[in-house]
């Protein structure tokens, strides 16, 4: 199944606790590739497992269960390329390593 990032990111940011979302794929032994989400909390919100689960539930409900992120990483901000776009290459390497940015809040996952 091809999963495009923009609809997943849009669904994630419909949750009031999430200001920004970027999704990338990482290898999976089960499905070939799985969706990983990097989330920036909205002002006044603290990263939480509950918010991550609720946002992922929105994705599954509004799009399809296959679009649901299987891992969530909370970030203080999304790293950008020199052109001002999300650095998906860097985020993909973090997702594959299973590690958030140094100093990031604890990362709940599913």
mmCIF file of C-alpha atoms in Angstrom:
data_model
loop_
_atom_site.group_PDB
_atom_site.id
_atom_site.type_symbol
_atom_site.label_atom_id
_atom_site.label_comp_id
_atom_site.label_asym_id
_atom_site.label_seq_id
_atom_site.Cartn_x
_atom_site.Cartn_y
_atom_site.Cartn_z
ATOM 1 C CA UNK A 1 0.000 0.000 0.000
ATOM 2 C CA UNK A 2 1.408 3.405 -0.958
ATOM 3 C CA UNK A 3 0.880 5.911 1.817
ATOM 4 C CA UNK A 4 1.323 9.580 1.031
ATOM 5 C CA UNK A 5 2.596 11.745 3.862
ATOM 6 C CA UNK A 6 0.449 14.871 3.427
ATOM 7 C CA UNK A 7 -2.947 13.321 4.262
ATOM 8 C CA UNK A 8 -1.467 11.578 7.318
ATOM 9 C CA UNK A 9 0.207 14.787 8.494
ATOM 10 C CA UNK A 10 -3.038 16.725 7.997
ATOM 11 C CA UNK A 11 -4.998 14.168 10.025
ATOM 12 C CA UNK A 12 -2.441 14.251 12.848
ATOM 13 C CA UNK A 13 -2.523 18.042 13.090
ATOM 14 C CA UNK A 14 -6.302 18.023 13.499
ATOM 15 C CA UNK A 15 -5.598 17.009 17.099
ATOM 16 C CA UNK A 16 -5.493 20.168 19.263
ATOM 17 C CA UNK A 17 -2.299 19.095 21.068
ATOM 18 C CA UNK A 18 -0.291 18.896 17.831
ATOM 19 C CA UNK A 19 1.097 21.978 16.079
ATOM 20 C CA UNK A 20 3.086 20.224 13.375
ATOM 21 C CA UNK A 21 3.511 16.684 12.102
ATOM 22 C CA UNK A 22 5.884 15.065 9.644
ATOM 23 C CA UNK A 23 5.682 11.396 8.735
ATOM 24 C CA UNK A 24 8.324 9.171 7.200
ATOM 25 C CA UNK A 25 8.557 5.494 6.419
ATOM 26 C CA UNK A 26 10.996 3.068 7.996
ATOM 27 C CA UNK A 27 11.663 -0.570 7.171
ATOM 28 C CA UNK A 28 9.424 -3.181 8.776
ATOM 29 C CA UNK A 29 9.971 -6.920 8.751
ATOM 30 C CA UNK A 30 6.196 -7.437 8.861
ATOM 31 C CA UNK A 31 4.812 -4.949 6.319
ATOM 32 C CA UNK A 32 7.901 -3.871 4.389
ATOM 33 C CA UNK A 33 7.538 -0.285 5.603
ATOM 34 C CA UNK A 34 5.780 1.370 8.516
ATOM 35 C CA UNK A 35 4.652 4.926 9.161
ATOM 36 C CA UNK A 36 6.525 6.938 11.800
ATOM 37 C CA UNK A 37 5.313 10.332 12.981
ATOM 38 C CA UNK A 38 7.347 13.219 14.327
ATOM 39 C CA UNK A 39 5.097 15.565 16.280
ATOM 40 C CA UNK A 40 5.610 19.073 17.631
ATOM 41 C CA UNK A 41 3.304 19.919 20.539
ATOM 42 C CA UNK A 42 0.982 22.900 20.194
ATOM 43 C CA UNK A 43 1.650 25.867 22.489
ATOM 44 C CA UNK A 44 0.378 25.135 25.968
ATOM 45 C CA UNK A 45 0.369 21.366 25.418
ATOM 46 C CA UNK A 46 2.775 18.837 26.859
ATOM 47 C CA UNK A 47 3.708 15.765 24.813
ATOM 48 C CA UNK A 48 1.782 12.768 26.084
ATOM 49 C CA UNK A 49 1.062 9.181 25.214
ATOM 50 C CA UNK A 50 -2.670 9.968 25.285
ATOM 51 C CA UNK A 51 -2.361 12.766 22.702
ATOM 52 C CA UNK A 52 -0.227 10.558 20.442
ATOM 53 C CA UNK A 53 -2.725 7.689 20.617
ATOM 54 C CA UNK A 54 -5.703 10.008 20.008
ATOM 55 C CA UNK A 55 -3.975 11.595 16.996
ATOM 56 C CA UNK A 56 -3.090 8.188 15.561
ATOM 57 C CA UNK A 57 -6.703 7.108 16.098
ATOM 58 C CA UNK A 58 -7.792 10.129 14.005
ATOM 59 C CA UNK A 59 -5.555 8.912 11.180
ATOM 60 C CA UNK A 60 -6.957 5.375 11.308
ATOM 61 C CA UNK A 61 -10.536 6.662 11.430
ATOM 62 C CA UNK A 62 -10.258 9.407 8.801
ATOM 63 C CA UNK A 63 -7.958 7.625 6.335
ATOM 64 C CA UNK A 64 -7.426 3.903 6.915
ATOM 65 C CA UNK A 65 -5.897 1.657 9.569
ATOM 66 C CA UNK A 66 -2.833 1.080 7.348
ATOM 67 C CA UNK A 67 -2.078 4.828 7.519
ATOM 68 C CA UNK A 68 -1.858 4.809 11.323
ATOM 69 C CA UNK A 69 1.659 5.626 12.570
ATOM 70 C CA UNK A 70 3.233 2.708 14.407
ATOM 71 C CA UNK A 71 5.849 4.888 16.106
ATOM 72 C CA UNK A 72 5.612 8.443 17.395
ATOM 73 C CA UNK A 73 8.476 10.761 18.274
ATOM 74 C CA UNK A 74 7.809 14.075 20.006
ATOM 75 C CA UNK A 75 10.157 16.840 18.889
ATOM 76 C CA UNK A 76 10.572 20.427 20.107
ATOM 77 C CA UNK A 77 10.753 21.446 16.437
ATOM 78 C CA UNK A 78 11.047 19.816 13.020
ATOM 79 C CA UNK A 79 14.543 19.997 11.487
ATOM 80 C CA UNK A 80 14.572 21.787 8.149
ATOM 81 C CA UNK A 81 16.756 21.570 5.065
ATOM 82 C CA UNK A 82 18.585 24.596 3.660
ATOM 83 C CA UNK A 83 15.490 25.185 1.515
ATOM 84 C CA UNK A 84 13.197 25.356 4.548
ATOM 85 C CA UNK A 85 11.502 22.001 4.011
ATOM 86 C CA UNK A 86 11.276 19.230 6.622
ATOM 87 C CA UNK A 87 14.512 17.235 6.592
ATOM 88 C CA UNK A 88 12.885 13.872 5.932
ATOM 89 C CA UNK A 89 16.245 12.185 5.337
ATOM 90 C CA UNK A 90 17.368 13.108 8.871
ATOM 91 C CA UNK A 91 13.987 12.167 10.341
ATOM 92 C CA UNK A 92 14.026 8.828 8.513
ATOM 93 C CA UNK A 93 17.453 8.039 9.981
ATOM 94 C CA UNK A 94 16.151 8.927 13.464
ATOM 95 C CA UNK A 95 13.097 6.733 12.913
ATOM 96 C CA UNK A 96 15.254 3.820 11.762
ATOM 97 C CA UNK A 97 17.495 4.246 14.809
ATOM 98 C CA UNK A 98 14.448 4.597 17.046
ATOM 99 C CA UNK A 99 15.836 7.760 18.611
ATOM 100 C CA UNK A 100 14.358 11.264 18.811
ATOM 101 C CA UNK A 101 16.398 14.442 18.631
ATOM 102 C CA UNK A 102 18.687 14.909 21.661
ATOM 103 C CA UNK A 103 16.810 16.785 24.372
ATOM 104 C CA UNK A 104 13.382 15.969 22.937
ATOM 105 C CA UNK A 105 10.561 15.076 25.325
ATOM 106 C CA UNK A 106 9.975 11.356 25.966
ATOM 107 C CA UNK A 107 8.604 9.580 22.899
ATOM 108 C CA UNK A 108 5.465 7.520 23.341
ATOM 109 C CA UNK A 109 5.063 4.799 20.738
ATOM 110 C CA UNK A 110 2.553 2.201 19.653
#
